[in-house]
């Protein structure tokens, strides 16, 4: 593995009116020189988990009726102006699905009803005809039309019973075809990154499955046949514990690895790789950029990544400014543009 001799500096642009972003897609550079992006929220504002001796892990949802949404925005590198261009609210809640998830409660501790079709979306990509998202709960791959209508949700085998499917009207929408092993993912560590082209979708887990020897599962999903066509294994750095996002430029992938810390001693790095062509499905990677050395070391969750021929662009998830059960106004959403 070779390492670059130095890291470029990153140009930072605060996105003051955008909160809780957890994915990133570059759309175009318009005639005004503005860079146009799409991003999205996750499941919504929630406070720190509560460990209850009787009920287990509780999660306070500050806005139980919150619907995740897509947002289109532009950044002008010269004037530093940021514009929100469009928001598309999804017809899905952010509430957990089953007993395998956290127990959702209100800020006062009242139990909330689980939602079999609730999602915690963490990544987004466009293939020209559809929008694909990766989400953490089951974990699942979500297929939408360009207007935000959910067409299909692909989940691991035996995620829901036939009775649950019929009672909730999920037959025809939910397809239980992903590898059953994915159900063993750590809680809230489902699909964190997702990339696609016009033929394939590539979701990657946030963290290794229990006993997986620090390797993270990356799926190759055939978007035309709607089935898993390959399983790969991505090796995490020993000091990293999770993936931030995944993107694709041509046949080259870029992925964020991190450890959830902040400051100059934290770990936030971008690696590049191509899929192996041999029978060995273990991926060989190369460090592209150390984000900490480049100056992007103030965010614990760098969860949006997109790459063009000129730039690598990242954005952090600021958790809607929530820290514990308080709102920290210093927790900002900041996009970083790095020249390649």
Short mmCIF file of C-alpha atoms in Angstrom, two decimals:
data_model
loop_
_atom_site.label_atom_id
_atom_site.label_comp_id
_atom_site.label_asym_id
_atom_site.label_seq_id
_atom_site.Cartn_x
_atom_site.Cartn_y
_atom_site.Cartn_z
CA UNK A 1 0.00 0.00 0.00
CA UNK A 2 1.42 3.40 -0.98
CA UNK A 3 0.68 6.68 0.71
CA UNK A 4 0.67 10.21 -0.73
CA UNK A 5 3.50 12.40 0.51
CA UNK A 6 1.20 15.24 1.49
CA UNK A 7 -2.47 16.12 1.74
CA UNK A 8 -4.02 19.11 -0.05
CA UNK A 9 -5.87 21.75 1.88
CA UNK A 10 -9.65 21.75 1.95
CA UNK A 11 -11.87 24.77 1.16
CA UNK A 12 -14.67 24.90 3.75
CA UNK A 13 -18.19 26.24 3.22
CA UNK A 14 -20.65 26.29 6.15
CA UNK A 15 -24.15 25.14 5.21
CA UNK A 16 -25.89 27.19 7.86
CA UNK A 17 -29.47 26.27 6.95
CA UNK A 18 -28.91 22.55 6.41
CA UNK A 19 -28.97 20.03 9.23
CA UNK A 20 -28.49 16.30 9.66
CA UNK A 21 -27.06 15.61 6.19
CA UNK A 22 -25.85 12.07 5.72
CA UNK A 23 -25.00 11.54 2.05
CA UNK A 24 -23.82 13.53 -0.98
CA UNK A 25 -24.20 13.43 -4.77
CA UNK A 26 -22.67 15.91 -7.24
CA UNK A 27 -25.14 16.84 -9.99
CA UNK A 28 -23.45 19.50 -12.12
CA UNK A 29 -21.59 22.79 -12.42
CA UNK A 30 -24.07 25.34 -13.74
CA UNK A 31 -23.54 28.34 -16.02
CA UNK A 32 -22.90 30.61 -13.01
CA UNK A 33 -20.01 28.45 -11.83
CA UNK A 34 -22.04 27.11 -8.93
CA UNK A 35 -21.62 23.49 -7.87
CA UNK A 36 -24.99 21.75 -7.51
CA UNK A 37 -25.40 18.85 -5.08
CA UNK A 38 -28.06 16.56 -3.68
CA UNK A 39 -28.02 15.34 -0.10
CA UNK A 40 -30.53 14.02 2.42
CA UNK A 41 -31.26 13.74 6.11
CA UNK A 42 -31.20 10.62 8.20
CA UNK A 43 -34.02 9.52 10.55
CA UNK A 44 -34.26 12.90 12.24
CA UNK A 45 -33.29 14.59 15.52
CA UNK A 46 -32.81 12.20 18.41
CA UNK A 47 -31.23 12.45 21.82
CA UNK A 48 -28.61 10.21 23.43
CA UNK A 49 -29.62 6.60 24.02
CA UNK A 50 -30.95 5.53 27.40
CA UNK A 51 -30.07 2.11 28.80
CA UNK A 52 -33.10 0.87 30.73
CA UNK A 53 -32.58 -2.23 32.96
CA UNK A 54 -36.04 -3.50 32.02
CA UNK A 55 -36.54 -2.37 28.43
CA UNK A 56 -32.99 -2.28 27.12
CA UNK A 57 -31.81 0.44 24.77
CA UNK A 58 -34.23 3.34 24.41
CA UNK A 59 -33.83 6.13 21.85
CA UNK A 60 -35.66 9.46 22.38
CA UNK A 61 -37.00 10.84 19.08
CA UNK A 62 -37.36 14.61 19.44
CA UNK A 63 -39.60 14.85 16.35
CA UNK A 64 -41.42 11.49 16.04
CA UNK A 65 -43.34 12.66 12.96
CA UNK A 66 -40.16 13.68 11.11
CA UNK A 67 -39.94 12.53 7.50
CA UNK A 68 -36.46 12.20 5.93
CA UNK A 69 -36.03 14.40 2.88
CA UNK A 70 -33.76 15.00 -0.09
CA UNK A 71 -32.30 18.46 -0.54
CA UNK A 72 -30.75 20.03 -3.63
CA UNK A 73 -28.37 22.93 -2.96
CA UNK A 74 -25.62 24.91 -4.67
CA UNK A 75 -22.27 26.28 -3.54
CA UNK A 76 -20.54 29.18 -5.28
CA UNK A 77 -16.79 28.72 -4.66
CA UNK A 78 -16.05 32.37 -5.55
CA UNK A 79 -18.74 34.18 -3.55
CA UNK A 80 -19.12 31.38 -0.96
CA UNK A 81 -22.89 31.72 -1.31
CA UNK A 82 -24.97 28.64 -0.53
CA UNK A 83 -28.50 28.29 -1.92
CA UNK A 84 -31.15 25.72 -1.07
CA UNK A 85 -32.82 24.90 -4.38
CA UNK A 86 -35.31 22.12 -3.63
CA UNK A 87 -36.51 19.80 -0.89
CA UNK A 88 -38.37 16.54 -1.47
CA UNK A 89 -39.93 14.96 1.60
CA UNK A 90 -40.15 11.16 1.58
CA UNK A 91 -43.35 9.37 2.58
CA UNK A 92 -41.47 7.39 5.24
CA UNK A 93 -40.89 7.89 8.94
CA UNK A 94 -37.52 7.59 10.65
CA UNK A 95 -38.82 5.22 13.34
CA UNK A 96 -37.26 1.80 14.05
CA UNK A 97 -38.82 -1.33 12.54
CA UNK A 98 -38.64 -4.29 14.91
CA UNK A 99 -37.44 -5.59 18.27
CA UNK A 100 -33.96 -5.89 16.70
CA UNK A 101 -33.78 -2.07 16.71
CA UNK A 102 -33.78 0.46 19.53
CA UNK A 103 -36.98 1.10 21.44
CA UNK A 104 -38.29 4.50 20.26
CA UNK A 105 -39.59 6.89 22.93
CA UNK A 106 -40.63 10.53 23.14
CA UNK A 107 -38.39 13.03 24.99
CA UNK A 108 -40.61 12.44 28.07
CA UNK A 109 -40.10 8.68 27.83
CA UNK A 110 -43.45 7.65 26.34
CA UNK A 111 -43.20 4.61 24.08
CA UNK A 112 -43.60 5.21 20.36
CA UNK A 113 -45.04 2.67 17.96
CA UNK A 114 -42.46 1.00 15.75
CA UNK A 115 -42.87 1.34 11.99
CA UNK A 116 -42.04 -1.65 9.76
CA UNK A 117 -41.26 0.78 6.92
CA UNK A 118 -39.37 3.35 8.97
CA UNK A 119 -35.90 4.08 7.57
CA UNK A 120 -32.61 5.60 8.68
CA UNK A 121 -31.13 6.62 5.30
CA UNK A 122 -27.37 7.15 5.21
CA UNK A 123 -26.32 7.28 1.54
CA UNK A 124 -27.65 8.28 -1.88
CA UNK A 125 -26.80 7.86 -5.54
CA UNK A 126 -28.48 8.51 -8.92
CA UNK A 127 -28.32 6.13 -11.88
CA UNK A 128 -30.11 8.41 -14.33
CA UNK A 129 -33.52 6.74 -14.00
CA UNK A 130 -33.77 6.04 -10.28
CA UNK A 131 -32.49 7.23 -6.94
CA UNK A 132 -30.96 4.60 -4.65
CA UNK A 133 -30.39 4.90 -0.91
CA UNK A 134 -28.73 2.75 1.73
CA UNK A 135 -30.26 2.63 5.20
CA UNK A 136 -29.23 1.27 8.56
CA UNK A 137 -32.16 -0.45 10.24
CA UNK A 138 -32.58 -3.80 8.47
CA UNK A 139 -30.19 -2.89 6.63
CA UNK A 140 -31.88 -2.17 3.31
CA UNK A 141 -31.45 -0.82 -0.20
CA UNK A 142 -34.16 1.66 -1.21
CA UNK A 143 -35.21 2.29 -4.81
CA UNK A 144 -37.08 5.51 -5.63
CA UNK A 145 -38.27 7.28 -8.74
CA UNK A 146 -36.86 10.75 -9.38
CA UNK A 147 -39.80 12.40 -7.60
CA UNK A 148 -39.20 10.60 -4.31
CA UNK A 149 -41.76 7.79 -4.59
CA UNK A 150 -40.51 4.57 -3.01
CA UNK A 151 -40.64 1.73 -5.54
CA UNK A 152 -38.86 -1.10 -3.72
CA UNK A 153 -37.15 -1.88 -0.44
CA UNK A 154 -34.64 -4.74 -0.47
CA UNK A 155 -33.92 -6.30 2.94
CA UNK A 156 -32.15 -9.43 4.25
CA UNK A 157 -33.90 -12.79 4.05
CA UNK A 158 -36.51 -13.39 6.76
CA UNK A 159 -36.50 -9.81 8.01
CA UNK A 160 -40.31 -9.75 8.23
CA UNK A 161 -42.85 -12.57 8.55
CA UNK A 162 -45.46 -13.15 5.86
CA UNK A 163 -48.09 -12.03 8.36
CA UNK A 164 -46.26 -8.76 9.02
CA UNK A 165 -45.86 -8.19 5.29
CA UNK A 166 -49.54 -8.79 4.57
CA UNK A 167 -50.81 -6.80 7.57
CA UNK A 168 -48.67 -3.79 6.72
CA UNK A 169 -49.31 -3.90 2.97
CA UNK A 170 -45.64 -4.49 2.14
CA UNK A 171 -46.14 -7.30 -0.37
CA UNK A 172 -44.82 -6.09 -3.72
CA UNK A 173 -42.81 -3.29 -2.12
CA UNK A 174 -40.48 -5.20 0.20
CA UNK A 175 -38.22 -7.86 -1.33
CA UNK A 176 -36.39 -10.08 1.18
CA UNK A 177 -33.46 -11.14 -0.99
CA UNK A 178 -30.30 -9.74 0.64
CA UNK A 179 -27.93 -12.14 2.44
CA UNK A 180 -29.43 -13.24 5.75
CA UNK A 181 -26.08 -12.64 7.52
CA UNK A 182 -26.67 -8.90 7.24
CA UNK A 183 -29.32 -9.15 9.94
CA UNK A 184 -26.44 -9.70 12.38
CA UNK A 185 -25.14 -6.18 11.80
CA UNK A 186 -24.45 -4.16 14.92
CA UNK A 187 -27.42 -2.02 15.93
CA UNK A 188 -27.45 1.20 13.88
CA UNK A 189 -24.51 -0.05 11.80
CA UNK A 190 -26.31 -1.07 8.60
CA UNK A 191 -25.60 0.34 5.14
CA UNK A 192 -23.62 3.57 5.60
CA UNK A 193 -22.28 4.07 2.07
CA UNK A 194 -23.74 3.42 -1.35
CA UNK A 195 -22.52 4.01 -4.92
CA UNK A 196 -24.04 3.15 -8.28
CA UNK A 197 -23.81 3.30 -12.04
CA UNK A 198 -26.47 2.48 -14.64
CA UNK A 199 -26.17 -1.27 -14.02
CA UNK A 200 -25.05 -1.91 -10.46
CA UNK A 201 -25.59 -0.59 -6.93
CA UNK A 202 -22.89 -1.03 -4.27
CA UNK A 203 -23.97 -0.72 -0.62
CA UNK A 204 -21.39 -1.12 2.15
CA UNK A 205 -21.97 -1.78 5.85
CA UNK A 206 -20.83 0.80 8.37
CA UNK A 207 -18.89 -1.69 10.50
CA UNK A 208 -17.79 -5.33 10.42
CA UNK A 209 -20.25 -8.01 11.41
CA UNK A 210 -19.45 -9.65 14.77
CA UNK A 211 -16.42 -11.92 14.33
CA UNK A 212 -15.66 -10.58 10.84
CA UNK A 213 -11.97 -9.86 11.48
CA UNK A 214 -12.17 -6.10 10.77
CA UNK A 215 -13.56 -6.61 7.28
CA UNK A 216 -16.70 -4.83 6.08
CA UNK A 217 -19.17 -6.36 3.63
CA UNK A 218 -19.62 -4.61 0.28
CA UNK A 219 -22.42 -5.92 -1.94
CA UNK A 220 -22.71 -5.73 -5.70
CA UNK A 221 -26.43 -5.49 -6.49
CA UNK A 222 -27.65 -5.85 -10.07
CA UNK A 223 -30.18 -3.04 -10.45
CA UNK A 224 -31.74 -4.54 -13.58
CA UNK A 225 -32.25 -8.09 -12.32
CA UNK A 226 -32.71 -6.80 -8.75
CA UNK A 227 -30.53 -9.37 -7.08
CA UNK A 228 -27.15 -9.60 -5.33
CA UNK A 229 -24.51 -10.51 -7.90
CA UNK A 230 -21.37 -10.47 -5.72
CA UNK A 231 -20.11 -10.06 -2.15
CA UNK A 232 -16.79 -8.34 -1.44
CA UNK A 233 -14.82 -7.74 1.75
CA UNK A 234 -13.32 -4.34 2.50
CA UNK A 235 -10.49 -4.17 5.12
CA UNK A 236 -10.77 -1.39 7.68
CA UNK A 237 -7.68 0.26 9.11
CA UNK A 238 -6.97 -1.07 12.60
CA UNK A 239 -7.60 2.34 14.18
CA UNK A 240 -10.84 2.88 12.28
CA UNK A 241 -14.15 1.45 13.43
CA UNK A 242 -16.58 2.54 10.73
CA UNK A 243 -17.24 3.65 7.16
CA UNK A 244 -18.45 7.19 6.45
CA UNK A 245 -19.58 6.97 2.83
CA UNK A 246 -18.80 5.39 -0.54
CA UNK A 247 -18.79 6.89 -4.05
CA UNK A 248 -17.80 5.83 -7.55
CA UNK A 249 -16.01 7.59 -10.44
CA UNK A 250 -15.73 5.37 -13.51
CA UNK A 251 -14.54 2.04 -12.15
CA UNK A 252 -12.75 3.57 -9.16
CA UNK A 253 -14.34 3.64 -5.71
CA UNK A 254 -13.62 6.12 -2.92
CA UNK A 255 -14.53 5.42 0.69
CA UNK A 256 -14.30 7.28 4.00
CA UNK A 257 -12.89 5.46 7.04
CA UNK A 258 -13.09 7.09 10.47
CA UNK A 259 -13.17 6.58 14.22
CA UNK A 260 -15.79 9.08 15.37
CA UNK A 261 -13.32 11.41 17.12
CA UNK A 262 -12.46 15.05 16.46
CA UNK A 263 -9.29 17.09 16.47
CA UNK A 264 -5.82 16.65 14.98
CA UNK A 265 -5.40 13.17 16.51
CA UNK A 266 -8.66 11.82 15.07
CA UNK A 267 -8.88 9.47 12.10
CA UNK A 268 -10.79 10.46 8.95
CA UNK A 269 -9.28 9.16 5.72
CA UNK A 270 -10.37 8.54 2.14
CA UNK A 271 -9.16 5.40 0.40
CA UNK A 272 -9.51 4.38 -3.25
CA UNK A 273 -9.90 0.91 -4.73
CA UNK A 274 -11.07 -1.07 -7.71
CA UNK A 275 -13.02 -4.30 -7.46
CA UNK A 276 -10.86 -7.44 -7.60
CA UNK A 277 -11.14 -9.47 -10.77
CA UNK A 278 -9.88 -12.70 -9.22
CA UNK A 279 -11.79 -15.28 -7.20
CA UNK A 280 -10.43 -13.64 -4.04
CA UNK A 281 -13.07 -11.03 -3.16
CA UNK A 282 -10.93 -9.20 -0.63
CA UNK A 283 -10.31 -5.62 -1.70
CA UNK A 284 -6.90 -3.96 -2.02
CA UNK A 285 -7.00 -0.23 -1.25
CA UNK A 286 -4.79 2.86 -1.40
CA UNK A 287 -4.88 5.97 0.77
CA UNK A 288 -5.96 9.01 -1.27
CA UNK A 289 -6.39 11.81 1.27
CA UNK A 290 -5.98 12.16 5.02
CA UNK A 291 -8.83 14.54 5.83
CA UNK A 292 -7.40 15.42 9.23
CA UNK A 293 -4.11 16.60 7.71
CA UNK A 294 -6.09 18.50 5.07
CA UNK A 295 -7.88 20.44 7.82
CA UNK A 296 -11.24 18.65 8.09
CA UNK A 297 -10.82 17.42 11.66
CA UNK A 298 -13.60 19.25 13.51
CA UNK A 299 -16.42 16.79 12.74
CA UNK A 300 -16.90 13.39 14.34
CA UNK A 301 -19.17 12.13 11.53
CA UNK A 302 -17.99 12.72 7.97
CA UNK A 303 -20.87 10.98 6.20
CA UNK A 304 -21.15 12.45 2.70
CA UNK A 305 -18.65 11.86 -0.12
CA UNK A 306 -18.69 12.55 -3.84
CA UNK A 307 -15.88 12.79 -6.38
CA UNK A 308 -15.50 14.59 -9.73
CA UNK A 309 -12.53 14.69 -12.08
CA UNK A 310 -11.36 17.88 -10.34
CA UNK A 311 -12.51 17.60 -6.75
CA UNK A 312 -13.22 15.35 -3.82
CA UNK A 313 -16.14 16.75 -1.80
CA UNK A 314 -17.21 15.81 1.71
CA UNK A 315 -19.88 16.87 4.18
CA UNK A 316 -20.47 16.06 7.83
CA UNK A 317 -23.57 14.92 9.67
CA UNK A 318 -24.04 17.41 12.50
CA UNK A 319 -26.88 15.39 14.10
CA UNK A 320 -29.16 18.43 13.74
CA UNK A 321 -26.92 20.27 16.21
CA UNK A 322 -27.91 17.86 18.99
CA UNK A 323 -25.29 16.90 21.56
CA UNK A 324 -26.62 14.58 24.23
CA UNK A 325 -30.07 15.99 24.90
CA UNK A 326 -29.04 19.59 24.16
CA UNK A 327 -28.73 21.69 21.01
CA UNK A 328 -25.13 22.80 20.45
CA UNK A 329 -25.14 25.79 18.10
CA UNK A 330 -21.44 25.24 17.38
CA UNK A 331 -22.18 21.95 15.65
CA UNK A 332 -22.43 23.11 12.04
CA UNK A 333 -22.86 21.34 8.74
CA UNK A 334 -19.77 22.10 6.65
CA UNK A 335 -19.01 21.01 3.09
CA UNK A 336 -15.35 20.63 2.16
CA UNK A 337 -14.06 20.81 -1.42
CA UNK A 338 -10.61 19.37 -2.05
CA UNK A 339 -8.77 19.79 -5.35
CA UNK A 340 -7.46 16.51 -6.73
#
